[in-house]
Amino acid sequence: MEENQTLSPESFTSRGNYYSRIASGQTLEVSINGKSISKYLAPGTSVGWYDVSIDSGRSTNANGKMILNVVSTKYRLDLATNHLTSSEFIDFFSEIIKKPTMTITFYNPFTGGTKTINAYRGDRTASPYMPNILSGTQIALIEL
């Protein structure tokens, strides 16, 4: 941390490292089709923001210089949950299971505001036969 940097209630230092609680804590505010799933989310939840480009950014000009042709910018939420009971697991997936696309509202750490996107669900997995494993589940929600 720089000497002239002040700490706010949303930030702290630990072992010489500077941390901010704003983005990570608020990233856990997520709703699917208007239904909040925030209570199920674990700290592994993240928001990604990426560019979609023609030729994956591998086009070159006559001089061999790489040309980036961005056609769109999209969001991806990687949701991670705490260990869920059977009924919590069903409730968490209740909106995701309805149809392949959904409306997602989440805190956007890149802008500091709320963002609503139309997204599709990534691969879903469940491990119901692992009684001694207390890890949660993970799923990606990707903007259309």
GROMACS .gro file of N, CA and C in nm, residues 39-138:
model
  300
   39LYS      N    1  -2.786  -1.598  -0.153
   39LYS     CA    2  -2.761  -1.670  -0.028
   39LYS      C    3  -2.685  -1.800  -0.050
   40TYR      N    4  -2.685  -1.851  -0.171
   40TYR     CA    5  -2.618  -1.978  -0.200
   40TYR      C    6  -2.474  -1.960  -0.250
   41LEU      N    7  -2.436  -1.838  -0.287
   41LEU     CA    8  -2.308  -1.816  -0.352
   41LEU      C    9  -2.191  -1.811  -0.255
   42ALA      N   10  -2.079  -1.864  -0.301
   42ALA     CA   11  -1.956  -1.870  -0.223
   42ALA      C   12  -1.856  -1.768  -0.278
   43PRO      N   13  -1.749  -1.739  -0.205
   43PRO     CA   14  -1.649  -1.643  -0.251
   43PRO      C   15  -1.583  -1.676  -0.385
   44GLY      N   16  -1.595  -1.796  -0.438
   44GLY     CA   17  -1.537  -1.828  -0.568
   44GLY      C   18  -1.614  -1.772  -0.686
   45THR      N   19  -1.726  -1.707  -0.661
   45THR     CA   20  -1.807  -1.648  -0.768
   45THR      C   21  -1.732  -1.531  -0.830
   46SER      N   22  -1.735  -1.522  -0.965
   46SER     CA   23  -1.663  -1.413  -1.031
   46SER      C   24  -1.740  -1.362  -1.153
   47VAL      N   25  -1.706  -1.240  -1.192
   47VAL     CA   26  -1.763  -1.177  -1.311
   47VAL      C   27  -1.649  -1.155  -1.409
   48GLY      N   28  -1.667  -1.203  -1.532
   48GLY     CA   29  -1.568  -1.181  -1.637
   48GLY      C   30  -1.626  -1.092  -1.745
   49TRP      N   31  -1.541  -1.014  -1.807
   49TRP     CA   32  -1.582  -0.922  -1.912
   49TRP      C   33  -1.482  -0.942  -2.024
   50TYR      N   34  -1.529  -0.985  -2.141
   50TYR     CA   35  -1.435  -1.019  -2.247
   50TYR      C   36  -1.483  -0.970  -2.383
   51ASP      N   37  -1.390  -0.960  -2.475
   51ASP     CA   38  -1.419  -0.913  -2.611
   51ASP      C   39  -1.438  -1.032  -2.704
   52VAL      N   40  -1.534  -1.018  -2.794
   52VAL     CA   41  -1.554  -1.115  -2.901
   52VAL      C   42  -1.500  -1.049  -3.027
   53SER      N   43  -1.409  -1.118  -3.096
   53SER     CA   44  -1.348  -1.057  -3.214
   53SER      C   45  -1.355  -1.151  -3.334
   54ILE      N   46  -1.347  -1.092  -3.452
   54ILE     CA   47  -1.343  -1.169  -3.576
   54ILE      C   48  -1.207  -1.240  -3.581
   55ASP      N   49  -1.204  -1.364  -3.620
   55ASP     CA   50  -1.080  -1.443  -3.631
   55ASP      C   51  -1.005  -1.455  -3.499
   56SER      N   52  -1.075  -1.439  -3.388
   56SER     CA   53  -1.013  -1.448  -3.255
   56SER      C   54  -0.893  -1.356  -3.240
   57GLY      N   55  -0.892  -1.243  -3.310
   57GLY     CA   56  -0.783  -1.147  -3.298
   57GLY      C   57  -0.656  -1.192  -3.368
   58ARG      N   58  -0.666  -1.288  -3.460
   58ARG     CA   59  -0.546  -1.341  -3.526
   58ARG      C   60  -0.525  -1.289  -3.668
   59SER      N   61  -0.606  -1.193  -3.711
   59SER     CA   62  -0.589  -1.136  -3.844
   59SER      C   63  -0.461  -1.054  -3.849
   60THR      N   64  -0.396  -1.054  -3.964
   60THR     CA   65  -0.276  -0.973  -3.981
   60THR      C   66  -0.287  -0.892  -4.108
   61ASN      N   67  -0.217  -0.780  -4.111
   61ASN     CA   68  -0.216  -0.699  -4.233
   61ASN      C   69  -0.098  -0.742  -4.320
   62ALA      N   70  -0.073  -0.669  -4.430
   62ALA     CA   71   0.034  -0.705  -4.523
   62ALA      C   72   0.172  -0.698  -4.458
   63ASN      N   73   0.186  -0.618  -4.354
   63ASN     CA   74   0.315  -0.607  -4.283
   63ASN      C   75   0.332  -0.714  -4.176
   64GLY      N   76   0.232  -0.800  -4.159
   64GLY     CA   77   0.240  -0.905  -4.058
   64GLY      C   78   0.201  -0.858  -3.919
   65LYS      N   79   0.147  -0.737  -3.909
   65LYS     CA   80   0.106  -0.683  -3.781
   65LYS      C   81  -0.033  -0.735  -3.745
   66MET      N   82  -0.051  -0.778  -3.621
   66MET     CA   83  -0.178  -0.832  -3.577
   66MET      C   84  -0.285  -0.723  -3.572
   67ILE      N   85  -0.406  -0.758  -3.619
   67ILE     CA   86  -0.519  -0.664  -3.620
   67ILE      C   87  -0.629  -0.723  -3.533
   68LEU      N   88  -0.676  -0.646  -3.437
   68LEU     CA   89  -0.784  -0.690  -3.349
   68LEU      C   90  -0.915  -0.630  -3.397
   69ASN      N   91  -1.011  -0.714  -3.430
   69ASN     CA   92  -1.141  -0.669  -3.479
   69ASN      C   93  -1.248  -0.707  -3.377
   70VAL      N   94  -1.265  -0.623  -3.274
   70VAL     CA   95  -1.364  -0.649  -3.171
   70VAL      C   96  -1.503  -0.619  -3.226
   71VAL      N   97  -1.593  -0.717  -3.218
   71VAL     CA   98  -1.730  -0.698  -3.267
   71VAL      C   99  -1.830  -0.685  -3.153
   72SER      N  100  -1.792  -0.728  -3.033
   72SER     CA  101  -1.884  -0.721  -2.920
   72SER      C  102  -1.808  -0.742  -2.789
   73THR      N  103  -1.868  -0.700  -2.681
   73THR     CA  104  -1.815  -0.725  -2.548
   73THR      C  105  -1.922  -0.800  -2.469
   74LYS      N  106  -1.884  -0.907  -2.402
   74LYS     CA  107  -1.979  -0.994  -2.332
   74LYS      C  108  -1.935  -1.017  -2.187
   75TYR      N  109  -2.031  -1.057  -2.105
   75TYR     CA  110  -2.006  -1.091  -1.965
   75TYR      C  111  -2.022  -1.241  -1.943
   76ARG      N  112  -1.952  -1.290  -1.844
   76ARG     CA  113  -1.963  -1.429  -1.802
   76ARG      C  114  -1.958  -1.432  -1.650
   77LEU      N  115  -2.056  -1.494  -1.589
   77LEU     CA  116  -2.057  -1.513  -1.445
   77LEU      C  117  -2.023  -1.658  -1.416
   78ASP      N  118  -1.921  -1.679  -1.337
   78ASP     CA  119  -1.887  -1.813  -1.291
   78ASP      C  120  -1.936  -1.822  -1.147
   79LEU      N  121  -2.047  -1.891  -1.129
   79LEU     CA  122  -2.109  -1.902  -0.998
   79LEU      C  123  -2.053  -2.022  -0.924
   80ALA      N  124  -2.017  -2.002  -0.800
   80ALA     CA  125  -1.972  -2.109  -0.712
   80ALA      C  126  -2.061  -2.105  -0.589
   81THR      N  127  -2.102  -2.221  -0.540
   81THR     CA  128  -2.188  -2.225  -0.422
   81THR      C  129  -2.115  -2.286  -0.304
   82ASN      N  130  -2.169  -2.260  -0.188
   82ASN     CA  131  -2.128  -2.331  -0.069
   82ASN      C  132  -2.186  -2.471  -0.080
   83HIS      N  133  -2.159  -2.557   0.016
   83HIS     CA  134  -2.222  -2.689   0.019
   83HIS      C  135  -2.373  -2.666   0.032
   84LEU      N  136  -2.450  -2.733  -0.052
   84LEU     CA  137  -2.595  -2.717  -0.051
   84LEU      C  138  -2.663  -2.846  -0.009
   85THR      N  139  -2.769  -2.833   0.069
   85THR     CA  140  -2.851  -2.950   0.100
   85THR      C  141  -2.928  -2.984  -0.027
   86SER      N  142  -2.994  -3.095  -0.025
   86SER     CA  143  -3.071  -3.138  -0.142
   86SER      C  144  -3.178  -3.034  -0.181
   87SER      N  145  -3.251  -2.984  -0.083
   87SER     CA  146  -3.355  -2.885  -0.113
   87SER      C  147  -3.296  -2.752  -0.158
   88GLU      N  148  -3.181  -2.712  -0.101
   88GLU     CA  149  -3.114  -2.589  -0.145
   88GLU      C  150  -3.063  -2.603  -0.288
   89PHE      N  151  -3.009  -2.720  -0.321
   89PHE     CA  152  -2.959  -2.746  -0.455
   89PHE      C  153  -3.072  -2.732  -0.557
   90ILE      N  154  -3.187  -2.789  -0.526
   90ILE     CA  155  -3.304  -2.781  -0.615
   90ILE      C  156  -3.350  -2.636  -0.629
   91ASP      N  157  -3.352  -2.562  -0.517
   91ASP     CA  158  -3.393  -2.421  -0.521
   91ASP      C  159  -3.294  -2.338  -0.602
   92PHE      N  160  -3.164  -2.361  -0.584
   92PHE     CA  161  -3.061  -2.288  -0.658
   92PHE      C  162  -3.079  -2.305  -0.808
   93PHE      N  163  -3.106  -2.429  -0.852
   93PHE     CA  164  -3.120  -2.458  -0.995
   93PHE      C  165  -3.262  -2.437  -1.049
   94SER      N  166  -3.356  -2.395  -0.965
   94SER     CA  167  -3.496  -2.386  -1.009
   94SER      C  168  -3.518  -2.295  -1.130
   95GLU      N  169  -3.448  -2.184  -1.140
   95GLU     CA  170  -3.460  -2.097  -1.257
   95GLU      C  171  -3.368  -2.142  -1.370
   96ILE      N  172  -3.253  -2.194  -1.337
   96ILE     CA  173  -3.155  -2.237  -1.438
   96ILE      C  174  -3.208  -2.355  -1.517
   97ILE      N  175  -3.284  -2.442  -1.452
   97ILE     CA  176  -3.331  -2.565  -1.515
   97ILE      C  177  -3.451  -2.542  -1.608
   98LYS      N  178  -3.520  -2.430  -1.593
   98LYS     CA  179  -3.643  -2.405  -1.670
   98LYS      C  180  -3.620  -2.401  -1.820
   99LYS      N  181  -3.520  -2.326  -1.864
   99LYS     CA  182  -3.490  -2.317  -2.007
   99LYS      C  183  -3.346  -2.272  -2.025
  100PRO      N  184  -3.290  -2.290  -2.144
  100PRO     CA  185  -3.147  -2.262  -2.165
  100PRO      C  186  -3.107  -2.115  -2.151
  101THR      N  187  -3.202  -2.022  -2.167
  101THR     CA  188  -3.168  -1.880  -2.156
  101THR      C  189  -3.242  -1.817  -2.039
  102MET      N  190  -3.185  -1.711  -1.985
  102MET     CA  191  -3.243  -1.644  -1.869
  102MET      C  192  -3.193  -1.500  -1.859
  103THR      N  193  -3.259  -1.422  -1.775
  103THR     CA  194  -3.218  -1.285  -1.748
  103THR      C  195  -3.143  -1.283  -1.616
  104ILE      N  196  -3.021  -1.231  -1.618
  104ILE     CA  197  -2.935  -1.227  -1.500
  104ILE      C  198  -2.912  -1.081  -1.461
  105THR      N  199  -2.929  -1.050  -1.335
  105THR     CA  200  -2.896  -0.918  -1.281
  105THR      C  201  -2.788  -0.938  -1.176
  106PHE      N  202  -2.682  -0.858  -1.184
  106PHE     CA  203  -2.569  -0.876  -1.094
  106PHE      C  204  -2.497  -0.744  -1.073
  107TYR      N  205  -2.417  -0.738  -0.967
  107TYR     CA  206  -2.333  -0.622  -0.943
  107TYR      C  207  -2.215  -0.630  -1.040
  108ASN      N  208  -2.192  -0.523  -1.115
  108ASN     CA  209  -2.084  -0.517  -1.212
  108ASN      C  210  -1.964  -0.445  -1.150
  109PRO      N  211  -1.861  -0.520  -1.110
  109PRO     CA  212  -1.746  -0.455  -1.044
  109PRO      C  213  -1.666  -0.364  -1.137
  110PHE      N  214  -1.687  -0.376  -1.269
  110PHE     CA  215  -1.614  -0.291  -1.363
  110PHE      C  216  -1.671  -0.150  -1.369
  111THR      N  217  -1.801  -0.135  -1.339
  111THR     CA  218  -1.865  -0.004  -1.344
  111THR      C  219  -1.914   0.044  -1.209
  112GLY      N  220  -1.925  -0.046  -1.113
  112GLY     CA  221  -1.975  -0.010  -0.981
  112GLY      C  222  -2.126  -0.003  -0.973
  113GLY      N  223  -2.195  -0.052  -1.076
  113GLY     CA  224  -2.341  -0.049  -1.077
  113GLY      C  225  -2.399  -0.187  -1.102
  114THR      N  226  -2.529  -0.191  -1.121
  114THR     CA  227  -2.598  -0.315  -1.148
  114THR      C  228  -2.605  -0.336  -1.299
  115LYS      N  229  -2.595  -0.459  -1.344
  115LYS     CA  230  -2.599  -0.493  -1.485
  115LYS      C  231  -2.701  -0.604  -1.505
  116THR      N  232  -2.781  -0.595  -1.610
  116THR     CA  233  -2.876  -0.700  -1.647
  116THR      C  234  -2.841  -0.748  -1.786
  117ILE      N  235  -2.829  -0.879  -1.801
  117ILE     CA  236  -2.795  -0.939  -1.930
  117ILE      C  237  -2.887  -1.057  -1.958
  118ASN      N  238  -2.898  -1.092  -2.084
  118ASN     CA  239  -2.959  -1.218  -2.124
  118ASN      C  240  -2.845  -1.317  -2.140
  119ALA      N  241  -2.859  -1.434  -2.079
  119ALA     CA  242  -2.749  -1.529  -2.078
  119ALA      C  243  -2.799  -1.670  -2.103
  120TYR      N  244  -2.705  -1.757  -2.136
  120TYR     CA  245  -2.736  -1.899  -2.144
  120TYR      C  246  -2.654  -1.972  -2.039
  121ARG      N  247  -2.701  -2.090  -2.004
  121ARG     CA  248  -2.635  -2.167  -1.899
  121ARG      C  249  -2.524  -2.253  -1.956
  122GLY      N  250  -2.417  -2.265  -1.881
  122GLY     CA  251  -2.308  -2.355  -1.918
  122GLY      C  252  -2.342  -2.496  -1.873
  123ASP      N  253  -2.244  -2.585  -1.878
  123ASP     CA  254  -2.265  -2.723  -1.836
  123ASP      C  255  -2.301  -2.730  -1.689
  124ARG      N  256  -2.391  -2.822  -1.656
  124ARG     CA  257  -2.434  -2.842  -1.518
  124ARG      C  258  -2.393  -2.980  -1.471
  125THR      N  259  -2.345  -2.991  -1.348
  125THR     CA  260  -2.311  -3.121  -1.292
  125THR      C  261  -2.362  -3.129  -1.149
  126ALA      N  262  -2.388  -3.250  -1.106
  126ALA     CA  263  -2.427  -3.275  -0.967
  126ALA      C  264  -2.355  -3.402  -0.922
  127SER      N  265  -2.313  -3.404  -0.797
  127SER     CA  266  -2.247  -3.521  -0.741
  127SER      C  267  -2.326  -3.569  -0.619
  128PRO      N  268  -2.443  -3.629  -0.641
  128PRO     CA  269  -2.528  -3.666  -0.528
  128PRO      C  270  -2.478  -3.784  -0.447
  129TYR      N  271  -2.380  -3.856  -0.496
  129TYR     CA  272  -2.335  -3.977  -0.428
  129TYR      C  273  -2.203  -3.959  -0.355
  130MET      N  274  -2.172  -3.838  -0.315
  130MET     CA  275  -2.049  -3.808  -0.244
  130MET      C  276  -2.083  -3.755  -0.106
  131PRO      N  277  -2.119  -3.840  -0.012
  131PRO     CA  278  -2.169  -3.792   0.118
  131PRO      C  279  -2.067  -3.720   0.205
  132ASN      N  280  -1.939  -3.744   0.188
  132ASN     CA  281  -1.839  -3.683   0.275
  132ASN      C  282  -1.773  -3.560   0.216
  133ILE      N  283  -1.812  -3.520   0.096
  133ILE     CA  284  -1.753  -3.403   0.032
  133ILE      C  285  -1.844  -3.284   0.056
  134LEU      N  286  -1.792  -3.178   0.117
  134LEU     CA  287  -1.874  -3.063   0.151
  134LEU      C  288  -1.849  -2.944   0.059
  135SER      N  289  -1.810  -2.971  -0.064
  135SER     CA  290  -1.790  -2.860  -0.157
  135SER      C  291  -1.922  -2.833  -0.229
  136GLY      N  292  -1.933  -2.716  -0.288
  136GLY     CA  293  -2.054  -2.679  -0.358
  136GLY      C  294  -2.047  -2.717  -0.504
  137THR      N  295  -2.130  -2.650  -0.583
  137THR     CA  296  -2.135  -2.674  -0.726
  137THR      C  297  -2.089  -2.548  -0.799
  138GLN      N  298  -2.061  -2.561  -0.929
  138GLN     CA  299  -2.020  -2.447  -1.009
  138GLN      C  300  -2.096  -2.449  -1.140
   0.00000   0.00000   0.00000
